[in-house]
Coordinates of C-alpha atoms in Angstrom, one line a residue:
M9 CA 26.9 3.2 14.3
H10 CA 24.9 6.1 15.4
L11 CA 22.2 7.0 12.9
G12 CA 22.8 10.7 12.7
A13 CA 26.7 10.1 12.5
A14 CA 26.3 7.5 9.8
L15 CA 24.2 9.7 7.4
L16 CA 26.6 12.5 8.1
Q17 CA 29.6 10.3 6.7
S18 CA 27.4 9.5 3.5
G19 CA 27.0 13.2 3.0
R20 CA 23.1 12.8 3.2
H21 CA 21.4 15.6 5.4
G22 CA 18.0 17.3 5.5
S23 CA 15.0 15.6 4.5
R24 CA 16.3 12.2 4.7
M25 CA 17.7 12.7 8.1
K26 CA 14.5 14.2 9.4
M27 CA 12.4 10.9 7.7
L28 CA 14.7 8.5 9.2
L29 CA 14.6 9.9 12.6
H30 CA 10.8 10.3 12.3
D31 CA 10.4 6.7 11.5
Q32 CA 12.8 5.8 14.6
Y33 CA 10.5 8.1 16.9
E34 CA 7.3 6.2 15.7
R35 CA 9.2 2.7 16.4
E36 CA 10.7 3.7 19.8
G37 CA 9.1 6.7 21.2
A38 CA 5.5 6.0 20.3
H39 CA 5.9 2.9 22.2
G40 CA 7.6 3.3 25.6
G41 CA 9.3 7.0 24.9
Q42 CA 12.9 5.3 23.8
C43 CA 13.8 8.2 21.8
R44 CA 13.5 11.2 23.7
D45 CA 16.7 12.7 22.2
C46 CA 15.6 12.4 18.6
G47 CA 15.4 16.4 18.5
R48 CA 18.9 16.5 19.7
R49 CA 20.0 14.2 17.2
W50 CA 18.2 16.0 14.4
Q51 CA 19.7 19.5 15.3
S52 CA 23.1 18.1 16.0
A53 CA 23.1 16.4 12.6
R54 CA 21.9 19.1 10.6
M55 CA 24.3 21.8 12.6
P56 CA 27.4 20.1 13.2
G57 CA 29.3 23.4 13.4
R58 CA 27.2 24.7 16.0
R59 CA 27.5 21.7 18.3
R60 CA 31.3 22.0 17.9
A61 CA 31.0 25.4 19.3
A62 CA 28.7 24.5 21.8
E63 CA 31.4 22.3 23.1
R64 CA 34.3 24.8 23.7
P65 CA 35.2 26.2 27.2
V66 CA 32.7 29.2 27.7
N67 CA 32.1 31.6 30.5
G68 CA 28.9 31.2 32.7
Q69 CA 26.6 33.6 30.9
Q70 CA 27.5 32.3 27.7
K71 CA 26.9 28.7 29.0
R72 CA 23.5 29.7 30.1
N73 CA 22.7 31.4 26.6
N74 CA 24.0 28.2 25.1
D75 CA 21.7 26.1 27.2
H76 CA 18.6 27.9 26.5
E77 CA 19.3 27.8 22.7
R78 CA 19.8 24.1 23.1
R79 CA 16.5 23.9 24.9
E80 CA 14.8 25.8 22.2
E81 CA 16.4 23.8 19.4
M82 CA 15.5 20.3 21.2
S83 CA 11.8 21.6 21.6
K84 CA 11.7 22.4 17.9
G85 CA 13.1 19.4 16.9
E86 CA 10.7 17.1 19.0
D87 CA 8.0 19.1 17.2
M88 CA 9.5 18.2 14.0
M89 CA 9.7 14.6 15.0
M90 CA 6.1 14.3 16.5
P91 CA 3.8 11.5 14.3
R92 CA 1.7 13.5 11.6
R93 CA -1.6 12.2 10.4
P94 CA -1.2 10.8 6.8
T95 CA -2.0 12.9 3.8
L96 CA -4.4 12.5 1.4
F97 CA -1.7 11.5 -1.2
F98 CA -0.8 8.6 1.1
D99 CA -4.7 7.4 1.8
A100 CA -5.0 7.6 -2.1
F101 CA -2.0 5.0 -2.7
D102 CA -3.3 2.1 -5.0
P103 CA -1.0 -1.1 -4.8
L104 CA -2.0 -2.2 -8.2
D105 CA -1.5 1.4 -9.7
P106 CA 1.4 3.0 -7.6
N107 CA 2.1 5.6 -10.2
G108 CA -1.4 6.4 -11.1
N109 CA -2.5 10.1 -11.1
I110 CA -3.8 12.8 -13.2
T111 CA -1.4 15.6 -14.2
I112 CA -2.8 19.0 -15.4
K113 CA -0.1 20.9 -17.4
W114 CA -0.8 24.6 -18.0
D115 CA 1.3 25.9 -20.4
V116 CA 1.5 29.9 -21.4
I117 CA 1.8 29.9 -25.0
S118 CA 1.9 33.7 -25.5
W119 CA 1.5 37.0 -23.9
T120 CA -1.7 39.5 -24.5
A121 CA -2.0 43.2 -23.7
D122 CA -3.0 42.4 -20.1
G123 CA -2.4 38.8 -19.5
Y124 CA -1.6 35.5 -21.6
V125 CA -3.0 32.7 -23.5
A126 CA -2.8 29.2 -22.1
V127 CA -3.2 25.8 -23.1
V128 CA -4.5 23.7 -20.5
T129 CA -4.1 19.9 -20.9
M130 CA -5.2 16.8 -18.6
Y131 CA -3.3 13.6 -19.0
N132 CA -5.0 10.3 -16.9
F133 CA -1.7 8.3 -16.2
Q134 CA -4.0 5.9 -14.4
Q135 CA -3.8 2.4 -15.8
Y136 CA -7.5 1.6 -15.3
R137 CA -9.4 4.5 -13.9
H138 CA -11.1 6.4 -16.2
I139 CA -13.5 9.5 -16.3
Q140 CA -16.8 8.4 -17.5
A141 CA -20.0 10.6 -18.6
P142 CA -21.0 13.1 -17.6
G143 CA -17.3 13.9 -17.3
W144 CA -14.6 16.0 -15.6
T145 CA -15.2 19.2 -13.7
L146 CA -12.2 21.3 -13.1
G147 CA -12.1 24.4 -10.6
W148 CA -9.4 26.7 -9.5
T149 CA -9.1 30.1 -7.4
W150 CA -7.2 32.9 -8.8
A151 CA -4.3 34.5 -7.2
K152 CA -5.1 38.1 -8.1
K153 CA -8.1 39.4 -9.8
E154 CA -7.6 37.7 -13.2
V155 CA -10.9 37.2 -15.5
I156 CA -11.1 34.8 -18.3
W157 CA -11.5 36.6 -21.6
S158 CA -12.2 34.0 -24.0
M159 CA -11.9 30.0 -24.0
M160 CA -11.8 27.0 -26.7
G161 CA -12.7 23.6 -25.9
A162 CA -14.3 24.3 -22.9
Q163 CA -16.3 26.7 -20.8
T164 CA -17.0 27.8 -17.4
T165 CA -20.3 27.0 -15.6
E166 CA -21.0 30.5 -14.6
Q167 CA -20.1 34.0 -15.8
G168 CA -20.1 35.9 -12.4
D169 CA -20.3 39.8 -11.8
C170 CA -18.7 41.3 -14.8
S171 CA -20.7 44.5 -14.6
K172 CA -17.6 46.8 -14.0
F173 CA -16.6 46.0 -17.7
K174 CA -18.4 48.2 -20.1
A175 CA -16.9 47.4 -23.8
N176 CA -15.7 43.9 -24.0
I177 CA -17.6 41.4 -21.6
P178 CA -15.3 38.5 -20.2
H179 CA -16.5 34.9 -20.7
C180 CA -16.1 34.6 -16.7
C181 CA -15.2 37.1 -13.8
K182 CA -15.5 34.7 -10.8
K183 CA -12.7 34.4 -8.5
D184 CA -13.2 30.8 -8.4
P185 CA -14.3 29.5 -11.8
I186 CA -15.6 25.9 -12.6
V187 CA -14.8 24.5 -16.1
V188 CA -16.4 21.8 -18.0
D189 CA -15.6 20.2 -21.5
L190 CA -17.7 20.8 -24.5
L191 CA -19.9 18.4 -26.1
P192 CA -19.0 16.4 -29.2
G193 CA -20.5 18.2 -32.1
T194 CA -19.0 21.4 -30.9
P195 CA -18.4 23.8 -34.2
Y196 CA -14.8 23.5 -35.3
N197 CA -14.2 27.1 -34.6
Q198 CA -14.5 26.6 -31.0
Q199 CA -12.5 23.4 -30.7
I200 CA -8.7 22.7 -30.2
A201 CA -7.1 19.2 -30.1
N202 CA -8.3 16.8 -27.8
C203 CA -11.3 18.6 -26.5
C204 CA -15.1 18.3 -26.8
K205 CA -15.7 14.7 -25.7
G206 CA -18.1 15.6 -22.9
G207 CA -15.4 15.5 -20.3
V208 CA -15.0 11.4 -21.0
I209 CA -11.2 10.3 -20.7
S210 CA -10.2 6.9 -21.3
S211 CA -7.6 5.3 -18.8
W212 CA -3.9 5.2 -19.8
G213 CA -3.8 1.2 -20.0
Q214 CA -7.1 0.9 -22.1
D215 CA -6.4 3.8 -24.6
S216 CA -3.6 6.3 -24.1
Q217 CA -4.5 8.1 -27.3
S218 CA -7.9 9.0 -25.6
A219 CA -6.4 9.4 -22.1
V220 CA -5.8 13.3 -22.7
S221 CA -8.2 16.1 -22.6
S222 CA -7.5 20.0 -23.4
F223 CA -8.9 23.4 -23.5
Q224 CA -7.5 27.0 -24.3
V225 CA -8.0 29.8 -22.1
S226 CA -7.3 33.6 -22.6
V227 CA -6.6 35.3 -19.1
G228 CA -6.6 39.2 -18.6
Q229 CA -5.7 41.1 -15.5
S230 CA -2.9 38.7 -14.8
G231 CA 0.4 40.0 -15.6
T232 CA 2.7 39.9 -18.7
T233 CA 5.7 38.2 -17.6
N234 CA 6.9 35.2 -15.9
K235 CA 7.6 37.5 -12.6
T236 CA 4.3 39.2 -12.5
V237 CA 2.0 36.0 -13.5
K238 CA 0.8 34.2 -10.2
V239 CA 0.0 30.7 -10.3
P240 CA -3.8 29.6 -9.6
R241 CA -4.4 28.0 -6.1
N242 CA -6.8 25.4 -4.6
F243 CA -7.3 23.0 -7.7
T244 CA -10.2 20.8 -7.5
L245 CA -11.1 18.0 -9.9
R246 CA -14.6 16.1 -9.9
T247 CA -15.4 13.2 -12.2
P248 CA -18.2 14.1 -11.5
G249 CA -18.2 13.1 -8.1
P250 CA -15.5 13.6 -5.2
G251 CA -12.6 11.2 -4.9
Y252 CA -9.8 13.5 -6.4
T253 CA -7.4 15.7 -4.2
C254 CA -5.3 18.1 -6.2
G255 CA -1.8 19.2 -4.7
P256 CA -0.4 22.7 -5.5
A257 CA 0.5 24.1 -8.7
K258 CA 4.4 23.9 -9.3
V259 CA 6.3 25.8 -12.1
G260 CA 8.4 23.5 -14.4
K261 CA 10.4 23.4 -17.3
P262 CA 8.8 25.2 -20.3
T263 CA 6.8 22.6 -22.5
K264 CA 8.4 22.1 -26.0
F265 CA 5.9 21.6 -28.9
I266 CA 6.7 20.3 -32.5
T267 CA 4.9 21.4 -35.5
Q268 CA 2.9 19.4 -37.7
D269 CA 5.8 19.1 -40.2
G270 CA 7.9 18.1 -37.6
R271 CA 10.6 20.6 -38.8
R272 CA 10.3 23.2 -36.0
V273 CA 10.0 23.4 -32.0
T274 CA 8.4 26.2 -30.0
Q275 CA 8.6 26.5 -26.4
A276 CA 5.9 27.6 -23.6
M277 CA 6.7 30.9 -22.1
M278 CA 5.8 29.4 -18.7
T279 CA 4.6 25.8 -17.5
W280 CA 2.9 24.8 -14.2
N281 CA 1.9 21.3 -13.5
V282 CA -0.7 20.2 -10.6
T283 CA -0.9 16.5 -9.7
C284 CA -4.4 15.0 -8.5
M285 CA -4.7 11.6 -6.6
Y286 CA -7.7 9.4 -6.5
S287 CA -9.2 8.2 -3.2
Q288 CA -12.0 5.5 -2.9
F289 CA -12.7 6.4 0.3
L290 CA -13.4 9.9 -0.7
A291 CA -15.3 9.1 -3.6
Q292 CA -17.9 7.0 -1.7
K293 CA -18.4 5.7 2.0
T294 CA -19.9 2.3 0.5
P295 CA -18.5 -0.1 -2.0
T296 CA -19.9 -0.1 -5.3
C297 CA -19.5 -3.5 -6.4
C298 CA -19.0 -7.2 -4.8
V299 CA -17.9 -10.4 -6.1
S300 CA -19.8 -14.0 -5.9
L301 CA -17.9 -17.4 -6.7
S302 CA -18.7 -20.7 -7.8
S303 CA -17.0 -23.9 -9.2
F304 CA -17.7 -27.4 -11.0
Y305 CA -16.4 -29.2 -7.9
N306 CA -18.9 -28.0 -5.6
N307 CA -22.6 -27.2 -5.6
T308 CA -22.5 -24.4 -3.6
I309 CA -22.8 -20.8 -5.1
V310 CA -21.3 -18.1 -2.6
P311 CA -23.1 -14.8 -3.2
C312 CA -21.9 -11.6 -2.6
P313 CA -22.2 -10.9 1.3
T314 CA -25.3 -9.5 2.6
C315 CA -25.8 -5.7 2.7
T316 CA -22.3 -5.3 1.0
C317 CA -23.6 -2.1 -0.8
G318 CA -26.6 -1.4 1.6
C319 CA -29.6 -3.0 3.0
Q320 CA -33.1 -3.5 1.6
N321 CA -34.6 -2.6 5.2
N322 CA -32.8 0.9 5.1
G323 CA -35.5 3.7 5.1
T324 CA -32.9 5.6 3.0
Q325 CA -32.1 3.1 0.6
R326 CA -35.7 1.7 0.2
A327 CA -36.4 4.4 -2.2
N328 CA -33.5 3.4 -4.5
C329 CA -34.3 -0.1 -4.7
V330 CA -36.4 -1.3 -7.3
D331 CA -38.2 -4.8 -7.6
P332 CA -37.1 -6.4 -11.1
N333 CA -40.6 -8.4 -11.2
A334 CA -42.6 -5.1 -10.6
P335 CA -45.6 -5.3 -13.0
H336 CA -44.9 -1.9 -14.4
L337 CA -41.2 -1.4 -14.3
A338 CA -40.5 0.9 -16.9
S339 CA -42.8 3.4 -15.3
V340 CA -41.2 2.7 -11.9
V341 CA -37.6 3.6 -13.0
S342 CA -38.8 6.5 -15.1
D343 CA -40.6 7.9 -11.8
H344 CA -37.5 7.4 -9.8
S345 CA -35.1 9.0 -12.7
N346 CA -37.2 12.0 -12.6
G347 CA -36.3 13.0 -9.0
K348 CA -33.5 14.8 -7.6
G349 CA -30.0 13.3 -7.1
S350 CA -30.5 11.2 -10.6
L351 CA -26.6 10.5 -10.4
S352 CA -27.1 7.9 -7.3
P353 CA -27.7 4.4 -8.3
L354 CA -31.2 3.1 -8.6
V355 CA -30.5 -0.5 -8.2
Q356 CA -32.5 -3.9 -8.2
C357 CA -33.5 -5.0 -4.7
T358 CA -31.0 -7.9 -4.0
N359 CA -29.4 -9.0 -0.9
H360 CA -26.3 -7.1 -1.6
M361 CA -27.5 -4.0 -3.1
C362 CA -24.8 -3.0 -5.2
P363 CA -24.8 -1.6 -8.7
I364 CA -22.3 -4.0 -10.3
R365 CA -21.6 -8.0 -9.4
I366 CA -18.9 -9.9 -10.9
H367 CA -19.1 -13.7 -10.8
W368 CA -16.1 -15.7 -11.0
H369 CA -16.9 -19.4 -11.7
V370 CA -14.5 -22.2 -12.0
K371 CA -15.7 -24.1 -15.1
L372 CA -13.4 -27.1 -16.2
N373 CA -10.4 -28.9 -15.5
Y374 CA -8.2 -30.4 -18.1
K375 CA -4.9 -32.1 -17.9
E376 CA -2.8 -29.2 -18.5
Y377 CA -5.4 -26.3 -18.5
W378 CA -8.3 -24.9 -16.4
R379 CA -11.0 -22.7 -17.6
V380 CA -12.6 -19.6 -15.8
K381 CA -15.9 -17.9 -16.4
I382 CA -16.4 -14.4 -15.6
T383 CA -19.7 -12.7 -15.7
I384 CA -20.3 -8.9 -15.1
T385 CA -24.1 -7.9 -14.2
N386 CA -25.1 -4.3 -13.9
F387 CA -27.9 -4.1 -11.3
N388 CA -28.0 -0.2 -11.9
Y389 CA -31.0 0.9 -13.8
R390 CA -29.6 4.8 -14.1
M391 CA -26.1 4.0 -15.5
N392 CA -24.7 2.6 -18.8
Y393 CA -21.2 2.0 -18.4
S394 CA -19.3 2.9 -21.3
E395 CA -15.3 1.8 -21.5
W396 CA -15.7 -0.5 -18.7
N397 CA -12.8 -2.4 -17.4
L398 CA -11.9 -5.1 -14.9
V399 CA -8.9 -5.9 -13.1
V400 CA -8.3 -9.0 -11.3
Q401 CA -5.3 -10.4 -9.3
H402 CA -4.7 -14.1 -9.3
P403 CA -1.2 -15.8 -9.1
N404 CA -1.9 -17.9 -12.2
F405 CA -2.2 -14.9 -14.9
D406 CA 1.2 -15.4 -15.8
N407 CA 0.3 -18.3 -17.3
L408 CA -2.9 -17.0 -19.4
T409 CA -3.2 -18.9 -22.6
K410 CA -6.3 -17.6 -24.2
I411 CA -9.1 -15.1 -23.4
F412 CA -12.5 -14.8 -25.4
S413 CA -14.5 -11.7 -26.2
F414 CA -12.4 -9.5 -23.8
N415 CA -9.4 -7.5 -24.3
Y416 CA -6.5 -8.2 -22.2
K417 CA -3.3 -6.2 -20.8
S418 CA -0.9 -7.5 -18.0
L419 CA -0.2 -5.0 -15.3
T420 CA 3.5 -5.2 -14.0
P421 CA 3.8 -2.8 -11.3
Y422 CA 6.4 -4.4 -9.5
G423 CA 8.5 -5.7 -12.5
S424 CA 8.5 -9.4 -13.2
L425 CA 5.9 -10.3 -10.8
N426 CA 2.9 -11.1 -13.4
D427 CA -0.2 -11.7 -11.3
T428 CA -2.6 -8.8 -12.4
A429 CA -4.7 -8.8 -15.5
M430 CA -6.8 -5.9 -17.0
L431 CA -9.7 -6.9 -19.2
W432 CA -12.2 -4.9 -20.9
G433 CA -14.8 -5.1 -23.5
V434 CA -14.0 -5.3 -27.4
K435 CA -15.1 -2.0 -29.2
F436 CA -18.5 -2.0 -30.8
Y437 CA -19.0 -5.6 -29.5
N438 CA -19.3 -5.7 -25.5
D439 CA -17.4 -2.5 -24.4
F440 CA -20.8 -1.0 -23.4
L441 CA -22.4 -2.4 -20.1
S442 CA -26.2 -1.7 -20.6
Q443 CA -28.2 -0.8 -17.4
A444 CA -30.0 -3.3 -15.4
G445 CA -32.1 -5.9 -17.3
P446 CA -32.2 -8.7 -19.8
L447 CA -29.0 -7.0 -21.4
G448 CA -27.3 -5.8 -18.5
N449 CA -24.4 -8.1 -18.5
V450 CA -20.9 -9.2 -20.3
Q451 CA -19.1 -12.4 -20.1
S452 CA -16.0 -14.0 -21.2
E453 CA -13.9 -17.3 -20.6
L454 CA -10.4 -17.5 -19.6
L455 CA -8.0 -20.5 -20.4
L456 CA -5.1 -20.8 -18.2
R457 CA -2.2 -23.2 -18.0
K458 CA -1.3 -24.9 -15.2
D459 CA 1.7 -24.4 -13.1
L460 CA 2.3 -27.8 -11.8
S461 CA 4.6 -26.3 -9.0
S462 CA 1.5 -24.1 -7.5
F463 CA -1.5 -25.2 -9.1
T464 CA -4.2 -26.5 -6.8
F465 CA -8.1 -26.1 -6.1
E466 CA -7.5 -26.6 -2.3
K467 CA -8.0 -23.6 0.0
G468 CA -9.7 -21.3 -2.6
W469 CA -6.6 -21.0 -4.6
A470 CA -8.6 -20.8 -7.9
F471 CA -10.7 -17.8 -6.8
P472 CA -9.2 -14.1 -7.3
H473 CA -7.4 -12.3 -4.6
R474 CA -8.7 -8.9 -5.8
V475 CA -11.1 -7.5 -8.1
Y476 CA -11.6 -3.9 -9.3
F477 CA -14.3 -2.7 -11.5
N478 CA -13.6 0.8 -13.2
G479 CA -11.1 1.5 -10.6
D480 CA -13.2 0.8 -7.5
N481 CA -12.2 -2.1 -5.1
C482 CA -14.9 -5.0 -5.0
V483 CA -16.0 -6.7 -1.8
M484 CA -14.8 -10.3 -2.2
P485 CA -16.7 -12.9 0.1
P486 CA -15.3 -14.1 3.2
P487 CA -12.5 -16.9 2.7
D488 CA -14.2 -19.6 5.0
A489 CA -17.3 -19.3 2.5
Y490 CA -15.2 -20.2 -0.7
P491 CA -16.4 -23.2 -2.5
Y492 CA -14.4 -26.0 -0.9
L493 CA -12.7 -29.0 -2.6
P494 CA -14.3 -32.2 -1.7
N495 CA -11.2 -34.0 0.3
A496 CA -10.4 -37.4 1.8
T497 CA -12.0 -36.5 5.2
S498 CA -15.3 -36.3 3.4
R499 CA -14.8 -39.6 1.9
R500 CA -13.4 -41.5 4.7
T501 CA -16.7 -40.3 6.7
A502 CA -18.6 -41.5 3.7
A503 CA -16.8 -45.1 3.9
S504 CA -17.2 -45.3 7.7
L505 CA -21.1 -44.7 7.7
L506 CA -21.5 -47.2 4.9
S507 CA -19.3 -49.9 7.0
L508 CA -21.7 -48.9 10.1
L509 CA -24.6 -49.8 7.9
L510 CA -23.5 -53.1 6.6
I511 CA -22.6 -54.0 9.9
T512 CA -26.0 -53.1 11.6
F513 CA -27.6 -55.0 8.2
F514 CA -25.5 -57.9 9.2
F515 CA -26.5 -58.4 12.7
A516 CA -30.0 -57.7 11.7
C517 CA -30.0 -60.7 9.5
F518 CA -28.8 -62.9 12.2

């Protein structure tokens, strides 16, 4: 059946028709020009009444007008069907956390003489990507000439030019304010709920209670009704570096609040939401972690690929590389840390030059179980990782029996498929990964029950498919470098060599 006619019969027009015809254009038109009439199909399906009117008998002038109108519609339709560059939201898609995002909710809770008071709340709905110190930085652009009279639970980094105000001086007069969280220990009269954590926000999978951050803002010169208030534009979120792309603010249903005694429900005057998505490509151009492999059945230790995160002979990288055997290591690290750009990694000189290395060791093989040891090593002299987490994808995680000294949570973004595990440290024991040095590592062991229908040590099956550290994808060694299982071929080769030696010895004796 014709694609447009089928959708018309089902009563589904509009954006879905456009999307399907766009897909057909990419399949056919982009590979041979077989969908030249996609624009006509779209316009005909969207406006069936106009198509039927054009089919009626008309005079010459009407026919020329209709032909001209049809050509314009076709050209517009073809423009709509042209392939478009994927948006940053598509670039930010994470297959292990397809619904992960940071949602910023802006609730107007009361009106003032020249504006409103709002509570701004950030929800980190990402399963395993948290915001660590020095914390988040939120920015936006005012739609009109708004000012910030006061704030609780946060502050702007700059006040801006407030010289036109004589009596009451606003907290911030900038057109594009930048807001940061207050530090722990802030006086109580400057706090609100879920504030003052230095900008640190846990991931939703790790600790949903701590995956929220809030502040209160009093806005002036903004309008005092739902019709006169304009939502801010151009939201930006840094954590503290780049990586997040925020969409436009969208007005939604007003948020409802329950009082502490649970006996009354209040409602915001106005609410709008902003969704921010993460892209590792935007955050950094080079990887931040790598994976090495080993096993009990092979003496080979497969290291991280060379120059995974940089090379030692790179002139720009050499300044950020420290020899761990340097005689005065502490002073060398201190000298580097006093320079500019102290947030950039200062790593040990290694073949991979990555701040983090994850080592996966297949340790033991039992009759019904097998054991794996995981070691996370920090090579960064400038960073202590608090509330770190590790995400590993392996088909045998549905039979995980016991894990030692790590917390565990199963991630099942696709229903019953249970092949992804989230691991993180035990609070006050190993949830803090110290900087590079003797204490800069954490480790644990996993005991997994064998699924006889799929278990094997052959072809690298015992090694993970994918590894994430703090939400960033780690570089795996190439599959052909994995420790291989000694097979029958190698045993036959050894037997052949032994037979050849015996025959040679026999003829030498006689």
